mmCIF file of C-alpha atoms in Angstrom:
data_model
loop_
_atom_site.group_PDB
_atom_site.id
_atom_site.type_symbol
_atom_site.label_atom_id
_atom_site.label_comp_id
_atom_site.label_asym_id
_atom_site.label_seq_id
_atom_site.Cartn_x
_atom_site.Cartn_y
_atom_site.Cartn_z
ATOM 1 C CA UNK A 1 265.265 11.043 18.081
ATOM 2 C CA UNK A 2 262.213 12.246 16.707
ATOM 3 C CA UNK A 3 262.773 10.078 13.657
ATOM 4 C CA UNK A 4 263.764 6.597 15.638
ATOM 5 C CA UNK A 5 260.162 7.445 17.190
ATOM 6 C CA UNK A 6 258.397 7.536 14.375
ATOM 7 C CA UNK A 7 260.100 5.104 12.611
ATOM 8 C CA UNK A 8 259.192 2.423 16.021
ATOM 9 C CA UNK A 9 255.399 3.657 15.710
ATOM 10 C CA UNK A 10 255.382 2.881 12.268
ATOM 11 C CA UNK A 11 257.000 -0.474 12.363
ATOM 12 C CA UNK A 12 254.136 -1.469 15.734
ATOM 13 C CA UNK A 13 251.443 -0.040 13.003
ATOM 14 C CA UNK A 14 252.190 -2.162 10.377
ATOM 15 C CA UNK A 15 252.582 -5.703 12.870
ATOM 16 C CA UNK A 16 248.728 -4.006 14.590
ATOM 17 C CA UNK A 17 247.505 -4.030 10.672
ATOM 18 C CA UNK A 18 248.725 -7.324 9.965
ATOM 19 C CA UNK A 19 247.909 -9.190 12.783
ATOM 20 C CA UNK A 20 243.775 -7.543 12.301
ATOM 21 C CA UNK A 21 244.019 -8.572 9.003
ATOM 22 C CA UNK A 22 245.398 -12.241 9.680
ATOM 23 C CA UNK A 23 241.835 -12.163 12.151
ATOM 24 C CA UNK A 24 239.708 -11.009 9.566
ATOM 25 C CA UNK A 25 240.821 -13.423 7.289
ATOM 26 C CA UNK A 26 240.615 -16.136 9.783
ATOM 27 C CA UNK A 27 236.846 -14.905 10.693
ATOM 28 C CA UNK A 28 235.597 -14.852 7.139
ATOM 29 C CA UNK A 29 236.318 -18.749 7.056
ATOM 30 C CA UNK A 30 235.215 -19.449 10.838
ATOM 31 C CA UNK A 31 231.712 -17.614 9.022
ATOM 32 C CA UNK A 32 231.516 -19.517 5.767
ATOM 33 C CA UNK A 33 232.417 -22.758 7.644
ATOM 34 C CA UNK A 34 229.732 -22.178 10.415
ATOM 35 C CA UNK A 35 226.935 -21.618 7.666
ATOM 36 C CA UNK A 36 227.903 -24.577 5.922
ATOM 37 C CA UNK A 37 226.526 -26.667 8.997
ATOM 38 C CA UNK A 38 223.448 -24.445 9.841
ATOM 39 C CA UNK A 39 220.628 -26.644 9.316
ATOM 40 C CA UNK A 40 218.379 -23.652 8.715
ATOM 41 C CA UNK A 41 218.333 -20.146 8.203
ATOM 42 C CA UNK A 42 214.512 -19.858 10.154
ATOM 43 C CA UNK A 43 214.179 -21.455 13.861
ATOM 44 C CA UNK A 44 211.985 -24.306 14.165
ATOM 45 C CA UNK A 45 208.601 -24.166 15.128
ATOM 46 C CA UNK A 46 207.024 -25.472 18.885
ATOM 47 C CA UNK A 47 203.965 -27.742 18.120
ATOM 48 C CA UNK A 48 201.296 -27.451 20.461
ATOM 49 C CA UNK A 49 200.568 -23.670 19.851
ATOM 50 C CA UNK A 50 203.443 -21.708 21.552
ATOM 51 C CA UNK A 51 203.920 -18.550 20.265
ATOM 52 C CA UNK A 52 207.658 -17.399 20.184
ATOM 53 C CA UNK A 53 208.948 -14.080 21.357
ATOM 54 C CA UNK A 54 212.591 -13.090 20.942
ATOM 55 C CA UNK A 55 215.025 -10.278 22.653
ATOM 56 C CA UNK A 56 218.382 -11.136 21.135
ATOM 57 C CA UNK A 57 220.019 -14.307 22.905
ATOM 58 C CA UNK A 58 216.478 -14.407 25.521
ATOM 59 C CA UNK A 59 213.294 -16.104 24.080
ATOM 60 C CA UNK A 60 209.987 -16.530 25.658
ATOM 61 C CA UNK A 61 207.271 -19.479 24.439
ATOM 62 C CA UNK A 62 203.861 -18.376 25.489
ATOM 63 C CA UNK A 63 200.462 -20.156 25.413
ATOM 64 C CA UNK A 64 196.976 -19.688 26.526
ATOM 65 C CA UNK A 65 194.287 -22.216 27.441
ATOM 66 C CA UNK A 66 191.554 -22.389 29.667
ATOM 67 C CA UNK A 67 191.748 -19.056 31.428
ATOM 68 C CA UNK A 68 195.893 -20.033 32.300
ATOM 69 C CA UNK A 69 198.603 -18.163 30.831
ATOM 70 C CA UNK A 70 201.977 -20.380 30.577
ATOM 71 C CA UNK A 71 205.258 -18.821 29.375
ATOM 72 C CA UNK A 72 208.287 -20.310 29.034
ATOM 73 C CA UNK A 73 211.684 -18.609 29.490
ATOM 74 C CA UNK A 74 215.097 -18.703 28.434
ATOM 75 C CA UNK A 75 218.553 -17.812 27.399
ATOM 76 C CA UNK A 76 220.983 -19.022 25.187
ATOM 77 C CA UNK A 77 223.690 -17.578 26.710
ATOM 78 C CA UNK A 78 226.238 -20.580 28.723
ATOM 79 C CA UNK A 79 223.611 -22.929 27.437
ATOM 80 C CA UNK A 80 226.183 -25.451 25.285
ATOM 81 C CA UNK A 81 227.502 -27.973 28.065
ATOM 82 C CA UNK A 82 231.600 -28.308 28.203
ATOM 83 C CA UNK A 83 232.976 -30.723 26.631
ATOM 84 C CA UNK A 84 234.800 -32.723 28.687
ATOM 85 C CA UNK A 85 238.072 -34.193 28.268
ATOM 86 C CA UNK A 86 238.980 -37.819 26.891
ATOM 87 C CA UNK A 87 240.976 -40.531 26.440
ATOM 88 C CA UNK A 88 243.821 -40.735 24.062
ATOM 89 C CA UNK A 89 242.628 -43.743 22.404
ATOM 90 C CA UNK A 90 238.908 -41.969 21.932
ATOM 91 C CA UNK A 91 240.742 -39.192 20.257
ATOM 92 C CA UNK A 92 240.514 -40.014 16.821
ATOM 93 C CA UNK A 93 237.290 -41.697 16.962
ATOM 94 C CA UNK A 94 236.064 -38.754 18.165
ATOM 95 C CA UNK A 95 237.497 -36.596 15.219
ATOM 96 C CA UNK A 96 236.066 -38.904 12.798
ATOM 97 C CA UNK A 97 232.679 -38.777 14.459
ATOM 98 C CA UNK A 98 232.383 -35.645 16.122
ATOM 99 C CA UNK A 99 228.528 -35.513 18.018
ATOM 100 C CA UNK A 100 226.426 -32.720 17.379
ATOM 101 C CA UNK A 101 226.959 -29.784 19.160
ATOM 102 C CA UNK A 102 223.237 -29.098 21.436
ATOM 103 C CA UNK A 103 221.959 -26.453 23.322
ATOM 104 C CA UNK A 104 220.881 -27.331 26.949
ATOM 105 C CA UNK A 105 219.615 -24.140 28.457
ATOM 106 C CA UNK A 106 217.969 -23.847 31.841
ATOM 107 C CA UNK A 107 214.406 -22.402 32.267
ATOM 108 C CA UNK A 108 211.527 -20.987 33.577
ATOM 109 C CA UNK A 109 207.957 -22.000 33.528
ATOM 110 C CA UNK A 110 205.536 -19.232 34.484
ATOM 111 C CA UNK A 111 201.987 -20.562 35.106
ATOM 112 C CA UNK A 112 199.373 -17.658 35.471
ATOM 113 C CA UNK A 113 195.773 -18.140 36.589
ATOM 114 C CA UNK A 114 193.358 -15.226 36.183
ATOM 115 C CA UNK A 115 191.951 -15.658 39.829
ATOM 116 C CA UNK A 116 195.145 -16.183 41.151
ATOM 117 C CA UNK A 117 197.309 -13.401 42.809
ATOM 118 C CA UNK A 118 200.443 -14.985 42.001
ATOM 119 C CA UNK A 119 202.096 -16.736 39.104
ATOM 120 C CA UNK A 120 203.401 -20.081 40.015
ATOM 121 C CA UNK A 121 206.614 -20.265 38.469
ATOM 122 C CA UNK A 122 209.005 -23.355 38.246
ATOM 123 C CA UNK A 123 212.881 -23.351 37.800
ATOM 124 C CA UNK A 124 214.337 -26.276 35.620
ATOM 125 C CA UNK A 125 217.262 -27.606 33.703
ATOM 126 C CA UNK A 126 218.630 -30.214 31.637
ATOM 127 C CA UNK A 127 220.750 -32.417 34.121
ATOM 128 C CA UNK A 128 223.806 -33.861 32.511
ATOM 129 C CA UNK A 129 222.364 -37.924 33.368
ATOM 130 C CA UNK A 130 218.598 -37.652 32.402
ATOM 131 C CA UNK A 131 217.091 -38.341 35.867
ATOM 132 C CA UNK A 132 214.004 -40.065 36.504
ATOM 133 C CA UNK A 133 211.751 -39.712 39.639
ATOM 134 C CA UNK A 134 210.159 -42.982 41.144
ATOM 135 C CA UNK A 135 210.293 -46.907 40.431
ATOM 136 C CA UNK A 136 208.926 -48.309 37.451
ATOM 137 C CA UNK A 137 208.613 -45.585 35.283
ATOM 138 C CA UNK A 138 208.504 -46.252 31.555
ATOM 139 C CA UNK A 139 210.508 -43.239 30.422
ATOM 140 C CA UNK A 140 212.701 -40.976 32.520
ATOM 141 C CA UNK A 141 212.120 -36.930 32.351
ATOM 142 C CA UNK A 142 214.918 -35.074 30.313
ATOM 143 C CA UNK A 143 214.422 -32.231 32.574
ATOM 144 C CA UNK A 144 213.987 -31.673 36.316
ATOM 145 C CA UNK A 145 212.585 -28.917 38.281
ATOM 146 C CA UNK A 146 214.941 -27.355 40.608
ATOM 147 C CA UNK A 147 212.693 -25.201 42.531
ATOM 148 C CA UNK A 148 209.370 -23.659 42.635
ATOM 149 C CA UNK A 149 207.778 -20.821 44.264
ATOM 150 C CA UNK A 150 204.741 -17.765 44.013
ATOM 151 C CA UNK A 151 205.846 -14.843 42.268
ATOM 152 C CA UNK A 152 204.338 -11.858 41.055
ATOM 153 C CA UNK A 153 203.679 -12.143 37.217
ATOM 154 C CA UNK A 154 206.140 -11.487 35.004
ATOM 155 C CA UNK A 155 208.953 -10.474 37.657
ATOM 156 C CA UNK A 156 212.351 -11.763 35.872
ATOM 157 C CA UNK A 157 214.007 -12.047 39.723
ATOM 158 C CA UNK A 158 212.590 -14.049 42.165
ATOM 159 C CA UNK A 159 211.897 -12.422 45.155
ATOM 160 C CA UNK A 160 213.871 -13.335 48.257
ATOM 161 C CA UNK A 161 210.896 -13.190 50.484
ATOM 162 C CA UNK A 162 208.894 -15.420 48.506
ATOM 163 C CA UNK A 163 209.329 -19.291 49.998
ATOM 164 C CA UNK A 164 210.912 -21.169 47.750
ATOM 165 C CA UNK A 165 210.682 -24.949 46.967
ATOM 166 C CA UNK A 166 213.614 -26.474 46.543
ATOM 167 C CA UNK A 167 213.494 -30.150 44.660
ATOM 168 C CA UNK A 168 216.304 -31.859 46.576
ATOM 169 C CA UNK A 169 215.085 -33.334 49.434
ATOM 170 C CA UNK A 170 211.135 -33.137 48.025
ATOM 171 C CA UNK A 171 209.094 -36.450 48.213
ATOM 172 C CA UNK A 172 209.050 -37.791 45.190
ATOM 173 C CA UNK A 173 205.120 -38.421 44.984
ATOM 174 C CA UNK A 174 204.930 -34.626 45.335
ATOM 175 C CA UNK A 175 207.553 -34.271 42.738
ATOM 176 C CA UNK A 176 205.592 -36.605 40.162
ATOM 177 C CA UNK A 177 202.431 -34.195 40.647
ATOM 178 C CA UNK A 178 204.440 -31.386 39.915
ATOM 179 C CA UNK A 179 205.801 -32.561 36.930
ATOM 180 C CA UNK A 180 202.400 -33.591 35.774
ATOM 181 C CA UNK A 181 200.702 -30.140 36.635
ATOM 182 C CA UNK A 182 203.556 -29.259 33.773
ATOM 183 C CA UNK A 183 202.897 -32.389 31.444
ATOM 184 C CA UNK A 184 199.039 -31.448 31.640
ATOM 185 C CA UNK A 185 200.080 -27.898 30.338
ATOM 186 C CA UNK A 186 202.400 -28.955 27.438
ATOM 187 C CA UNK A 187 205.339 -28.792 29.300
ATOM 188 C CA UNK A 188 206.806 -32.785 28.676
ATOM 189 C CA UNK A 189 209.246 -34.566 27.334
ATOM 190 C CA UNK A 190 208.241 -33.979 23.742
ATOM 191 C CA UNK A 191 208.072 -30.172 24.664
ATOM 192 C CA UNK A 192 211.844 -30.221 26.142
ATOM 193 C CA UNK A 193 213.013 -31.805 23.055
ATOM 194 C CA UNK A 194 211.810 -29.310 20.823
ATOM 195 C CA UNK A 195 212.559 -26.695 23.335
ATOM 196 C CA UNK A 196 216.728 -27.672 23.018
ATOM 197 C CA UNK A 197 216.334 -28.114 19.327
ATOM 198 C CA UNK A 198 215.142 -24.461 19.362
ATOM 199 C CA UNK A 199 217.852 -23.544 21.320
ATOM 200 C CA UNK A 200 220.387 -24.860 19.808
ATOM 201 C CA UNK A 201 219.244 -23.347 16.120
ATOM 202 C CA UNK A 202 219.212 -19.869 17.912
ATOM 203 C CA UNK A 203 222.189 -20.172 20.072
ATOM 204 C CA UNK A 204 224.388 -20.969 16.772
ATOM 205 C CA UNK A 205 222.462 -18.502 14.889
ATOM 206 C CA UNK A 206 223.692 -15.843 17.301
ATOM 207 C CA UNK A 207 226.853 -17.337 17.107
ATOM 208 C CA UNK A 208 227.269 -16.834 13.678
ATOM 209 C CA UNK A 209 226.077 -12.994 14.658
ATOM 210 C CA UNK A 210 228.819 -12.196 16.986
ATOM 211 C CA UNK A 211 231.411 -13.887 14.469
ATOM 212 C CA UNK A 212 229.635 -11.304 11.610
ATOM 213 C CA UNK A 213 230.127 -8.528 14.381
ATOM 214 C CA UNK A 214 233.270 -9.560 15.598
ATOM 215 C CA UNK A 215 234.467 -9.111 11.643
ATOM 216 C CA UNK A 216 233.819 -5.821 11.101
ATOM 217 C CA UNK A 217 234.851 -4.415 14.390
ATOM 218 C CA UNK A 218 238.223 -5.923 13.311
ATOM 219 C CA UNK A 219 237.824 -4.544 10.108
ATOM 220 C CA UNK A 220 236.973 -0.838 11.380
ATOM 221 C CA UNK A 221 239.634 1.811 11.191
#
């Protein structure tokens, strides 16, 4: 009995091995492959002064003018949009032409005023349709703000007491001032498109990290 045991134990040892070994294997090309399409090793820079602060898959862009403080948060993390499904006949186009892969995170705008109590702080995203507020406009915003409130500076949760201003249902000639009280402080359309290419060169960097990890926890006894 003892024997059949052992001899069972051995044989589910030896599948465990080979099947880790099969993933490292498999890992080692995901990892070359990946680095053959990293653009760069080193993230891109902001213009317009922003100094860059990371904490793993979180960065913060911070900036200083005029007595205001403005930083700019956000995570990597769920920040590549799903692809969605398609047609048959768009299949192998698409495999021919595959579109680049871009990083879409939402994020927070902290505005901080030194004779100001509170830090005026502004959700947005990246909608999915680039939305435009207003008639007539020459170019539409590749970001919204979703909502806005006063918060104590540098809390990362909003406070549930604090009103908060939700876009929605806002005017849209209140909107427009809002989003130029961000243009006037570097936060435009120019800024969200180096903002995503930022993004995305970090949230594949990190991707290529975990991959790295994931190896050699496979590859641990």
């Amino acid at each position: 009995m003892f024997f059949f045991v052992y001899n069972i134990w051995c044989f589910m040892k030896s599948l465990y091995c080979s099947g880790d070994k099969a993933f490292a294997e498999f890992l080692t090309e995901e990892i070359k492959e990946e680095k053959k399409i990293q653009k760069s090793k080193s993230l891109p820079k902001m213009s317009g002064g922003w100094e860059l602060e990371l904490n793993g898959t979180e960065a913060k862009l911070i900036r200083s003018l005029s007595g205001e403080k403005v930083t700019i948060t956000f995570n990597v993390n769920n920040s590549i949009p799903p692809q969605l499904e398609e047609e048959p006949e768009q299949t192998q186009k698409s495999q021919e032409e595959e579109p680049d892969i871009v990083s879409t995170p939402n994020f927070v705008v902290e505005v901080t005023k030194s004779g100001a109590k509170n830090s005026l702080v502004f959700d947005c995203h990246f909608p999915e349709d680039e939305v435009g507020h207003g008639d007539g406009e020459e170019e539409s915003d590749i970001f919204t703000i979703r909502e806005v409130s006063f918060q104590p500076e540098g809390e990362e949760d909003w406070k549930e007491t604090s009103y908060t201003l939700n876009t929605d249902s806002l005017d849209w000639a209140l909107y427009d001032h809002l989003m130029d009280f961000l243009a006037d402080r570097g936060v435009d359309n120019t800024f969200a498109d180096e903002l995503m290419e930022l993004s995305t060169a970090l949230e594949h960097q990190e991707y290529i990290k975990f991959l790295e990890d994931l190896g050699t926890f496979v590859k641990c006894k």
